[in-house]
Every structure is written in C-alpha cells, then in structure tokens.
JSON list of C-alpha atoms in Angstrom, two decimals:
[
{"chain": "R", "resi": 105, "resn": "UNK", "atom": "CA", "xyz": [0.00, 0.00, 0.00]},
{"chain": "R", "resi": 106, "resn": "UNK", "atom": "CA", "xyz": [1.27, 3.51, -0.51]},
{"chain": "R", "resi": 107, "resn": "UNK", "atom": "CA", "xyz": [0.73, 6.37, 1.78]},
{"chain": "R", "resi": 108, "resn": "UNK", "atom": "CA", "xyz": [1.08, 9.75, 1.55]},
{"chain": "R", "resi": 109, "resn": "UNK", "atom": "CA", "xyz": [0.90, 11.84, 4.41]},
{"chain": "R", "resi": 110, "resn": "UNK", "atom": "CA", "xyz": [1.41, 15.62, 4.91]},
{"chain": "R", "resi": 111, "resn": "UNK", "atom": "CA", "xyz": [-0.09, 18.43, 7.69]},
{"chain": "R", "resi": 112, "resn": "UNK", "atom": "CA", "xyz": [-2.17, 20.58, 6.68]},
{"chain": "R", "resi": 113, "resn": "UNK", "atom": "CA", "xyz": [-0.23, 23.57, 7.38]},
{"chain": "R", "resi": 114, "resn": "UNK", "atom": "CA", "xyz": [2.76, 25.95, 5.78]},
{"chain": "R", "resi": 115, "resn": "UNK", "atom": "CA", "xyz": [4.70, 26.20, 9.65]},
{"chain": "R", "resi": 116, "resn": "UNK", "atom": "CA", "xyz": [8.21, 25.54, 8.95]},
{"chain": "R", "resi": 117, "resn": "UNK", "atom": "CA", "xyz": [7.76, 23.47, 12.19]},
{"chain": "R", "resi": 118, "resn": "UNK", "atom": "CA", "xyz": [3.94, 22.30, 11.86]},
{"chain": "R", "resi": 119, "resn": "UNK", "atom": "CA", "xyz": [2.86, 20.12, 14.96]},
{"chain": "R", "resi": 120, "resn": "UNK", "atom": "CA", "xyz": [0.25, 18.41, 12.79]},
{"chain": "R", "resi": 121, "resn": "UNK", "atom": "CA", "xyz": [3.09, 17.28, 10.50]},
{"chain": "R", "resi": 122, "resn": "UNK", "atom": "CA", "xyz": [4.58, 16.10, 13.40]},
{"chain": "R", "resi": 123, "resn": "UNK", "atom": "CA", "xyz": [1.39, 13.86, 14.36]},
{"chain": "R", "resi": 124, "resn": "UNK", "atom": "CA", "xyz": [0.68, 12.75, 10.95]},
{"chain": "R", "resi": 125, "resn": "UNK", "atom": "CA", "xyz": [3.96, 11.15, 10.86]},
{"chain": "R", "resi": 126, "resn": "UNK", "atom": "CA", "xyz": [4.07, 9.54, 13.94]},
{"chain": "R", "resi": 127, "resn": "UNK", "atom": "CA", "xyz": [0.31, 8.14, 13.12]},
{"chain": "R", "resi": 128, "resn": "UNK", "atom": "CA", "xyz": [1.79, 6.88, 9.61]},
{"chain": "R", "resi": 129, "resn": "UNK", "atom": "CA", "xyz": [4.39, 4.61, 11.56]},
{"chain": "R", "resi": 130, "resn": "UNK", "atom": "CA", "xyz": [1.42, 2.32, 12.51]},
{"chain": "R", "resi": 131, "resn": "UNK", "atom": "CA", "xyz": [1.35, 1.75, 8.54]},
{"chain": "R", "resi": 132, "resn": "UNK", "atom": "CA", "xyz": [4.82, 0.61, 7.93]},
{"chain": "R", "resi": 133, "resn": "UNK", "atom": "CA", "xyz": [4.69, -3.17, 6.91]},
{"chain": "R", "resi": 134, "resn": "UNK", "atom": "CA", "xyz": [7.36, -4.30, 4.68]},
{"chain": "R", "resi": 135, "resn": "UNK", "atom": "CA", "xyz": [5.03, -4.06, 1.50]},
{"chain": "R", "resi": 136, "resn": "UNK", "atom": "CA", "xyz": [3.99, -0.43, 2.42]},
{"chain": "R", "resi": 137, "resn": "UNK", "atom": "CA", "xyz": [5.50, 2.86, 0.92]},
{"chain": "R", "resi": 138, "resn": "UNK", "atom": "CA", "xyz": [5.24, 5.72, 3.01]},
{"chain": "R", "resi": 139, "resn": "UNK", "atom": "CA", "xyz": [5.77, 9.58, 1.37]},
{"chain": "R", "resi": 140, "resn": "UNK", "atom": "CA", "xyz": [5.67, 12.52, 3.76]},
{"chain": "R", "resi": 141, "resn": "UNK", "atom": "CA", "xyz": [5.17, 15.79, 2.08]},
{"chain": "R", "resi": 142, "resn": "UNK", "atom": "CA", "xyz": [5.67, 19.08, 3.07]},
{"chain": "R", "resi": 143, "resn": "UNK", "atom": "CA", "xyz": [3.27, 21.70, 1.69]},
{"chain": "R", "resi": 144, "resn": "UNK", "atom": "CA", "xyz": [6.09, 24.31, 1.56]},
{"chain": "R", "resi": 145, "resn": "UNK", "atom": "CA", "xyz": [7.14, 22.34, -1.49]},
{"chain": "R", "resi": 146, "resn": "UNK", "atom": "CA", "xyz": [3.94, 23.22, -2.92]},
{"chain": "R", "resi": 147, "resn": "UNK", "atom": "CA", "xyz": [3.73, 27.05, -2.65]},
{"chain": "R", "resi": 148, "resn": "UNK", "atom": "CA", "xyz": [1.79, 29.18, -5.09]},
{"chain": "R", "resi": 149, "resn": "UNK", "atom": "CA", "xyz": [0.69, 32.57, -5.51]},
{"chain": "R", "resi": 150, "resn": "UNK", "atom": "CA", "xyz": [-2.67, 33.41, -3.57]},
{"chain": "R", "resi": 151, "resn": "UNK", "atom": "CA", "xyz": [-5.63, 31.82, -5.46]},
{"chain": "R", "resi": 152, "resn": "UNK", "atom": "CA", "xyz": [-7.71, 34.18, -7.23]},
{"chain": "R", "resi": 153, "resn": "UNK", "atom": "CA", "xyz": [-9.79, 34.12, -11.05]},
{"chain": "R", "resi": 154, "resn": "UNK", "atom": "CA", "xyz": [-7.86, 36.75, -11.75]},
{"chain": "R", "resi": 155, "resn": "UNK", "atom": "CA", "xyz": [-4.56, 35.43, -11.55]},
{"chain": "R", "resi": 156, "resn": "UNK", "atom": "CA", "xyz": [-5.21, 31.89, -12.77]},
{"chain": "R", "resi": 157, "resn": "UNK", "atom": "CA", "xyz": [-5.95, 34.15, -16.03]},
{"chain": "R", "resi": 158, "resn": "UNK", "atom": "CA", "xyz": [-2.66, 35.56, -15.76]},
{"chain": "R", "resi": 159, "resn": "UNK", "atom": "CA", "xyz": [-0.56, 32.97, -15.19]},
{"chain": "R", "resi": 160, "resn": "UNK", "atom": "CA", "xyz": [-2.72, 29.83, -15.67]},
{"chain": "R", "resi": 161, "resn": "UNK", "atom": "CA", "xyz": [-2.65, 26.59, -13.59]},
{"chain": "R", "resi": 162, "resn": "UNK", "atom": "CA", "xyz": [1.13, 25.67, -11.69]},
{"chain": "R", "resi": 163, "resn": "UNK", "atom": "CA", "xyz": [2.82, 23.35, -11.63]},
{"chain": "R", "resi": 164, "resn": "UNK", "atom": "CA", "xyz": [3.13, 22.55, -8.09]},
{"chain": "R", "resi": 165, "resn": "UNK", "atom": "CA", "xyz": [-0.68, 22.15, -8.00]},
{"chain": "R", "resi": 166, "resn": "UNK", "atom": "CA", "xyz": [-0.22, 19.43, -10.69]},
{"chain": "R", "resi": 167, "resn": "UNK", "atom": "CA", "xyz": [2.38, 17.86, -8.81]},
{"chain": "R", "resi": 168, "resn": "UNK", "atom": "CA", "xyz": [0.25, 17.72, -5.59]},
{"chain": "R", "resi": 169, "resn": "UNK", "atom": "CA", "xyz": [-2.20, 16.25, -7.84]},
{"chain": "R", "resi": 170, "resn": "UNK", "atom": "CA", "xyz": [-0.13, 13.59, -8.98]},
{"chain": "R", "resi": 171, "resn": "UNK", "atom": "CA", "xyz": [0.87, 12.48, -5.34]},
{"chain": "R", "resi": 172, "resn": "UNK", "atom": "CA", "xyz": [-2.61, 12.35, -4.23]},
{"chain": "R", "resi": 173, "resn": "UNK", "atom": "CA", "xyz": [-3.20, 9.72, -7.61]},
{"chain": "R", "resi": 174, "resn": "UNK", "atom": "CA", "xyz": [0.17, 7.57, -6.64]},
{"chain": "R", "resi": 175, "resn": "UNK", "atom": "CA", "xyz": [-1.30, 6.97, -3.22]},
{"chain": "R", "resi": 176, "resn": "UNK", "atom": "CA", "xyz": [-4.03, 4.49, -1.62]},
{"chain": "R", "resi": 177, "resn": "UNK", "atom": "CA", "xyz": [-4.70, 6.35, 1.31]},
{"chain": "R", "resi": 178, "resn": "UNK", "atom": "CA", "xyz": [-4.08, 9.76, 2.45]},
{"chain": "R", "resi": 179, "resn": "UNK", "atom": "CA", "xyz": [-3.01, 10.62, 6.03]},
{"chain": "R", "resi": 180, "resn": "UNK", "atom": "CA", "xyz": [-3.78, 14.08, 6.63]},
{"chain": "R", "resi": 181, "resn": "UNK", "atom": "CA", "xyz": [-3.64, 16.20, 10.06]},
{"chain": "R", "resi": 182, "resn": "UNK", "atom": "CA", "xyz": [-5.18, 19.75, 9.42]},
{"chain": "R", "resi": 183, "resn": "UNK", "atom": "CA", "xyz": [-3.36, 22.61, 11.33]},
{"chain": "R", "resi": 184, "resn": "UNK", "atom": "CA", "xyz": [-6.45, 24.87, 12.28]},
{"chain": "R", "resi": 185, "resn": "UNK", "atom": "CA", "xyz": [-6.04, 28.75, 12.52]},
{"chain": "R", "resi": 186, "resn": "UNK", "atom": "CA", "xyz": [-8.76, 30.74, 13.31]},
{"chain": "R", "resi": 187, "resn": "UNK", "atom": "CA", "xyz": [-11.35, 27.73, 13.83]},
{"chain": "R", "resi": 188, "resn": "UNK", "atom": "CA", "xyz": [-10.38, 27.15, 9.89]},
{"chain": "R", "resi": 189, "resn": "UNK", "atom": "CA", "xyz": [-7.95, 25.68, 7.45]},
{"chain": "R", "resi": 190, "resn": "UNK", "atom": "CA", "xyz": [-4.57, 26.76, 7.19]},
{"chain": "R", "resi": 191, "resn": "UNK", "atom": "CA", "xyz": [-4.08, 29.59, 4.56]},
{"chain": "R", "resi": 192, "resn": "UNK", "atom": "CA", "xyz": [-0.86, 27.03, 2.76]},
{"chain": "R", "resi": 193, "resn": "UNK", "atom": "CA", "xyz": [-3.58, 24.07, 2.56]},
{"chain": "R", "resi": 194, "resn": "UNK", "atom": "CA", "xyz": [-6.55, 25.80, 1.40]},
{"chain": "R", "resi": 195, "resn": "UNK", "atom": "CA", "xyz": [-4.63, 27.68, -0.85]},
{"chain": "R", "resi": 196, "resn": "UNK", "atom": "CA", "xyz": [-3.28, 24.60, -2.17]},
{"chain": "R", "resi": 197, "resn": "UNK", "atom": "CA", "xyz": [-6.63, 23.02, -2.25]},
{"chain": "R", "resi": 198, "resn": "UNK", "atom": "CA", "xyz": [-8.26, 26.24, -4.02]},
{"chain": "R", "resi": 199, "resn": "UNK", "atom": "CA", "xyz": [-5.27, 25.53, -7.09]},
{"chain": "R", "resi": 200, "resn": "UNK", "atom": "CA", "xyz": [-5.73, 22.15, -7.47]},
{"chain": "R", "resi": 201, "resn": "UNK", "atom": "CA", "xyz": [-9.74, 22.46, -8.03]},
{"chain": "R", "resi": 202, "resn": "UNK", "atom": "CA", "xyz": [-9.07, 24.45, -11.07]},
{"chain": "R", "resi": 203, "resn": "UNK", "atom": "CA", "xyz": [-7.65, 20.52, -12.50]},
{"chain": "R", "resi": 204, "resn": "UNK", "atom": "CA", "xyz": [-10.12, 20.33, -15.53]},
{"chain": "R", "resi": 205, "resn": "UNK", "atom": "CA", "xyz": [-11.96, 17.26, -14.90]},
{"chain": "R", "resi": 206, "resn": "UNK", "atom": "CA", "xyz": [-11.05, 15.86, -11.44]},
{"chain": "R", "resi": 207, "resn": "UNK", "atom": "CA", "xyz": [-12.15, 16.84, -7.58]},
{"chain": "R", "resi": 208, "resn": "UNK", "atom": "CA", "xyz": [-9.30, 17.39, -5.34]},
{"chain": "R", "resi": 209, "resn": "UNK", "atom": "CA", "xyz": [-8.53, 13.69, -4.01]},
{"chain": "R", "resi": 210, "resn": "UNK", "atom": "CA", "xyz": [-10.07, 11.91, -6.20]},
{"chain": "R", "resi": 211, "resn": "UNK", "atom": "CA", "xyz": [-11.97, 9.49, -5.00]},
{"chain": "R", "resi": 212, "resn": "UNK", "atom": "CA", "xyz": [-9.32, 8.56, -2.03]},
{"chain": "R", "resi": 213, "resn": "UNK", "atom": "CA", "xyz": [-9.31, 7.55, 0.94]},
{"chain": "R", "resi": 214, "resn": "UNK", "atom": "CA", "xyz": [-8.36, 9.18, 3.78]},
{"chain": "R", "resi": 215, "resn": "UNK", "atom": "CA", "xyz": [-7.48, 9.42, 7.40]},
{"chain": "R", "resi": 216, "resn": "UNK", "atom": "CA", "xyz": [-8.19, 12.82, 8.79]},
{"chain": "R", "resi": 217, "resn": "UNK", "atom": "CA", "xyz": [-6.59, 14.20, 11.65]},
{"chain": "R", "resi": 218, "resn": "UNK", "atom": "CA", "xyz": [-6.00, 17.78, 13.57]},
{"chain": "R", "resi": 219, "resn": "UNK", "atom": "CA", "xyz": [-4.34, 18.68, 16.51]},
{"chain": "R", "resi": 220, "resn": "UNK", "atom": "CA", "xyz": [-3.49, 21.91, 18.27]},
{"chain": "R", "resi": 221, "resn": "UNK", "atom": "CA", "xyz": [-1.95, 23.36, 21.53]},
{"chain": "R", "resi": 222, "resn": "UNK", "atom": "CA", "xyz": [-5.79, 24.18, 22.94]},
{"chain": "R", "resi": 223, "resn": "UNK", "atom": "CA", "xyz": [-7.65, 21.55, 24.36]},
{"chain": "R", "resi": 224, "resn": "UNK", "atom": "CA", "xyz": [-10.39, 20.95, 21.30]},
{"chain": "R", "resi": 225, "resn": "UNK", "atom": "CA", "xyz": [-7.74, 19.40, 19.24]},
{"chain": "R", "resi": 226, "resn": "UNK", "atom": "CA", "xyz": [-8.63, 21.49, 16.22]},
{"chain": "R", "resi": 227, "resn": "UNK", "atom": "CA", "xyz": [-12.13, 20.16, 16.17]},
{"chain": "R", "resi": 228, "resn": "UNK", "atom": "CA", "xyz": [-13.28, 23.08, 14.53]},
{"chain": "R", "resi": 229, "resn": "UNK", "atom": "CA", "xyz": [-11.60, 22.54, 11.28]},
{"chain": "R", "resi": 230, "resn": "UNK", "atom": "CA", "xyz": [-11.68, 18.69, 11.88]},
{"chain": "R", "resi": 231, "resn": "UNK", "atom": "CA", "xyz": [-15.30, 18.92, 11.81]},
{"chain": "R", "resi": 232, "resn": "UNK", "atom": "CA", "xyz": [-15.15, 21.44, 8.81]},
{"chain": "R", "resi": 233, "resn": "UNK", "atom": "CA", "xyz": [-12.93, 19.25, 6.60]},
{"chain": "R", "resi": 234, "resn": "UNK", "atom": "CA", "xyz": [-15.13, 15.91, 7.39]},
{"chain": "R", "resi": 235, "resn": "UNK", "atom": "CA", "xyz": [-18.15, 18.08, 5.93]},
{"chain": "R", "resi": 236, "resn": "UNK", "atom": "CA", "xyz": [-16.33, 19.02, 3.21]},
{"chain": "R", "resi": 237, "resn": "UNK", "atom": "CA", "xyz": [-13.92, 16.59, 1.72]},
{"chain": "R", "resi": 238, "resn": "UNK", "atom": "CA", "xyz": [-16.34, 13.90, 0.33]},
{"chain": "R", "resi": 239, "resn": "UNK", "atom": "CA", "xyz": [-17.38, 16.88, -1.96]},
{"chain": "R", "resi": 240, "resn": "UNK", "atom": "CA", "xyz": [-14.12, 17.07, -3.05]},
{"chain": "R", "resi": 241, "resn": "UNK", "atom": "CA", "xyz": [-13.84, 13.70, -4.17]},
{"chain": "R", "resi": 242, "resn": "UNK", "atom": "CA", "xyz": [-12.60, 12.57, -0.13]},
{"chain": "R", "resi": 243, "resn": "UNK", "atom": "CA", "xyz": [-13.84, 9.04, 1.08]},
{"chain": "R", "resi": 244, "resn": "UNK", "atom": "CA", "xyz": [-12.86, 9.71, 5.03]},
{"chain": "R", "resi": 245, "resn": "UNK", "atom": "CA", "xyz": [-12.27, 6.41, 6.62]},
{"chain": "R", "resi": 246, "resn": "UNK", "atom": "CA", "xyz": [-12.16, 7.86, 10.38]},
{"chain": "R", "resi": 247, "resn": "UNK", "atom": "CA", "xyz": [-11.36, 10.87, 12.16]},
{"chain": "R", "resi": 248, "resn": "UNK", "atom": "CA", "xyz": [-9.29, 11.77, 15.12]},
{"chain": "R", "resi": 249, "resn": "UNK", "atom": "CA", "xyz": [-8.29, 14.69, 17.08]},
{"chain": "R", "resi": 250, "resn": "UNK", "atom": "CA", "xyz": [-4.95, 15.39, 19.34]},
{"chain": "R", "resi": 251, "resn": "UNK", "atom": "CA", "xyz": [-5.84, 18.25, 22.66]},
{"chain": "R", "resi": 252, "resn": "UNK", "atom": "CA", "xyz": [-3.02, 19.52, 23.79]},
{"chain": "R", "resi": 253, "resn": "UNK", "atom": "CA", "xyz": [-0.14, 18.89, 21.81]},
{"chain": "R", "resi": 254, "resn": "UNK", "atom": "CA", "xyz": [2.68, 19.42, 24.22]},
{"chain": "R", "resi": 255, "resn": "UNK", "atom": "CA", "xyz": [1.49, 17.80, 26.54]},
{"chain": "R", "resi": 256, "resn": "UNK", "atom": "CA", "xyz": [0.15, 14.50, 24.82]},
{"chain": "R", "resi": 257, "resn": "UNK", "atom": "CA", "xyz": [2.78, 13.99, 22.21]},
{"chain": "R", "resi": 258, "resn": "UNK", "atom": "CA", "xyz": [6.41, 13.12, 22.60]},
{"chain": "R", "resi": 259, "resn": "UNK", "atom": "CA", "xyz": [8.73, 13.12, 19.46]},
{"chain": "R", "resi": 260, "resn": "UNK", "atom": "CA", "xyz": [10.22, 9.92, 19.13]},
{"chain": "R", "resi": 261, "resn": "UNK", "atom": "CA", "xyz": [6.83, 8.22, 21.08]},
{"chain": "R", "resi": 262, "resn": "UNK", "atom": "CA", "xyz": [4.04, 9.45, 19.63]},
{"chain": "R", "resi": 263, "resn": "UNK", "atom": "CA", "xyz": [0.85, 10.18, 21.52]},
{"chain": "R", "resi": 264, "resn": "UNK", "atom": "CA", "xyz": [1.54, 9.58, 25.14]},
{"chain": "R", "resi": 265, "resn": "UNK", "atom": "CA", "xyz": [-1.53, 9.79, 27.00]},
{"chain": "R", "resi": 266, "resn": "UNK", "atom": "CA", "xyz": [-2.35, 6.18, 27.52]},
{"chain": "R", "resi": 267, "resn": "UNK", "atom": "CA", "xyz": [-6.70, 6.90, 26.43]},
{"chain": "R", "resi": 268, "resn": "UNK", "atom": "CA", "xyz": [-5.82, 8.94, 23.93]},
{"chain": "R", "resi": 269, "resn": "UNK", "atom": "CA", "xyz": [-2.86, 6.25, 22.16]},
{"chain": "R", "resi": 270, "resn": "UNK", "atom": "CA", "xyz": [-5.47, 3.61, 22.93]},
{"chain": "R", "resi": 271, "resn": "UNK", "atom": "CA", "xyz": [-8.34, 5.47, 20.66]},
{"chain": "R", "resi": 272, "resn": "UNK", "atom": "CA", "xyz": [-6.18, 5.91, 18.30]},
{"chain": "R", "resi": 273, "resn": "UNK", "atom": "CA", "xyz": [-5.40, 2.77, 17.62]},
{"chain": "R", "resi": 274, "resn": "UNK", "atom": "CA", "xyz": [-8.16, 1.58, 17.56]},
{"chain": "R", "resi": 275, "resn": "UNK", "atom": "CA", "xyz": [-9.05, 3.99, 14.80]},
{"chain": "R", "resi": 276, "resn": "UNK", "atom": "CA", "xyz": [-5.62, 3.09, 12.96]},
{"chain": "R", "resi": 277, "resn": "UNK", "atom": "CA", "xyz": [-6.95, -0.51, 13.54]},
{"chain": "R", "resi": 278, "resn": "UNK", "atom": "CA", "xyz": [-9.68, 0.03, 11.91]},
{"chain": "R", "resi": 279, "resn": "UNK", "atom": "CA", "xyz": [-8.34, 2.00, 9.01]},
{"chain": "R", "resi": 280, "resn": "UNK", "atom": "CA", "xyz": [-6.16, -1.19, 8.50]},
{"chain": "R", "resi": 281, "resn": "UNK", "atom": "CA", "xyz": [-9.08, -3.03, 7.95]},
{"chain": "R", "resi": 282, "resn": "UNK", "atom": "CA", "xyz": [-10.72, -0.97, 5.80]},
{"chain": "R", "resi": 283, "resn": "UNK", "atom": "CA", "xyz": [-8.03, -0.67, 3.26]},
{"chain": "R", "resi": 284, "resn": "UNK", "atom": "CA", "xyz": [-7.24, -4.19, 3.11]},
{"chain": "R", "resi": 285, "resn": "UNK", "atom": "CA", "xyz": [-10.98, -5.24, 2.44]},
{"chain": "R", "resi": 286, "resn": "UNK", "atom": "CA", "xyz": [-10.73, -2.55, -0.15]},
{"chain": "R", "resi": 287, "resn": "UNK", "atom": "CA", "xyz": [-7.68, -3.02, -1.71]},
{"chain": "R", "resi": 288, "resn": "UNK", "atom": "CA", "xyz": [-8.82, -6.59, -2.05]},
{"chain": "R", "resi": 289, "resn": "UNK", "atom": "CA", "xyz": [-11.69, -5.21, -3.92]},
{"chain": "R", "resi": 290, "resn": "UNK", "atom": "CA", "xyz": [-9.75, -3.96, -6.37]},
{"chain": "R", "resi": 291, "resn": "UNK", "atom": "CA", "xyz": [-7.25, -6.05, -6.88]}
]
C-alpha cells in the first residue's frame, strides 16, 4: 500500500506534521511505501480568477495532484487557525480544483486528523474538513483529534496519554481493515 501523508499547514515546524507522521508509523509493513510531504514544497501565488488568467494553472498544484493519484490512502492532520484551514492548505486546495476534470482527491481515501496546543484538538476545522472533503472527491475512513499537543505527544513516542494512544489505535486498527478489504476489492 502507498501512503502519503502531509499536515495541513505551511509552519516551517507544523505540529500536525509532526502527528501525521508519527500516526503513519502504525502503517509501515514491509510491503507499504510511506511519502511525507511538506506543503512548503507546494507554494503558489494566492488563489484568485484573476490570476489563474494571468498565469494559468502551476505546476506545483499538478504535482500535488499527482501524489494524491500515486497513493491508496491519504493521512492528513489539518493545522487549524482561526477555527479554519490553514491559509498554505486551502490555498493549495483552491489551485488544485481548477484541474479540468477531477475533484481534489479523487476518489481517495483518507485518514483525517488535527491537533493543536488548545484543548479541542482542532475540532473546529476537523469537523469542517469531514463536511467538506467527500465533496471534493474525499472518502474519510475515520477521524481523530490530538488536545493539547505538548502535553500529549512526545517526538520519538508518539501520543503519550495512555486513552488517547489507545483510541487511536483503535481507529488506525480500523483503518487497517478498511483498506485491506478494499484493496482486495480492487485487486
């Protein structure tokens, strides 16, 4: 199976990066590929109608859309500011929309996450993106969401809050399960 996983976020030091690549060690068989992406690599000039005229579709849009299509599932932890996206995700998001003829992922699947220093976890944009991303082409397996950053996650361990590691693998778990039954589907 192939993974790619990225945070939703343009911090040179994003905490949900952070998570989604601890949460993607759970995935490592021998068989699986793992890519982590920053979103830095994928900086464009502020969406707007106006300047896709100018300067049409780039290529770093393209090339996020091209990672999404090599992978089988997505593990993505959303960095929320303001109760919303991340202005480096949704602009990325906004870009790769204009694709003629495809929704943003595509038809895959997905593991959502969000964390934050508060104690909501980023729920807000958690619940935002769940609402959202099956209309962008998003089948999202599960959902989970980190309080507290500092003090639940260790780099190096992971989440170490013994109820909140045990939920969450339960949710990996069942994400497992999930993709095998599907990939068997297919294949």
């Amino acid at each position: 199976m192939k993974i790619l996983v990225f945070g939703g976020s343009n911090s040179s030091d994003s905490i949900n990066k952070k998570f989604a690549t601890s949460v993607s060690k759970y995935y490592k068989e021998k068989e699986d590929i793992i890519e982590i992406i920053d979103l830095n690599d994928f900086e464009m000039p502020l969406f707007s109608k106006d300047r896709e005229k100018e300067i049409g579709l780039p290529e770093a849009a393209t090339r996020f859309a091209n990672k999404i299509d090599q992978a089988d599932l997505l593990i993505i932890s959303l960095a929320e500011n303001n109760g919303n996206y991340n202005v480096g995700y949704k602009n990325l998001i906004d870009w790769t929309s204009r694709i003629k003829g495809r929704k943003i992922y595509n038809g895959k699947p997905v593991f959502l996450l969000a964390t934050s220093q508060g104690a909501r976890g980023g729920q807000s944009v958690l619940g935002i993106a769940t609402a959202r991303m099956p209309f962008d082409g998003a089948e999202v397996l599960e959902t989970f969401s980190l309080p507290e950053f500092n003090l639940n996650f260790e780099e190096g361990k992971g989440v170490v809050t013994a109820l909140l590691r045990s939920q969450l693998e339960a949710k990996v778990r069942k994400t497992k399960r999930m993709m095998l039954e599907k990939l068997s589907q297919e294949g």
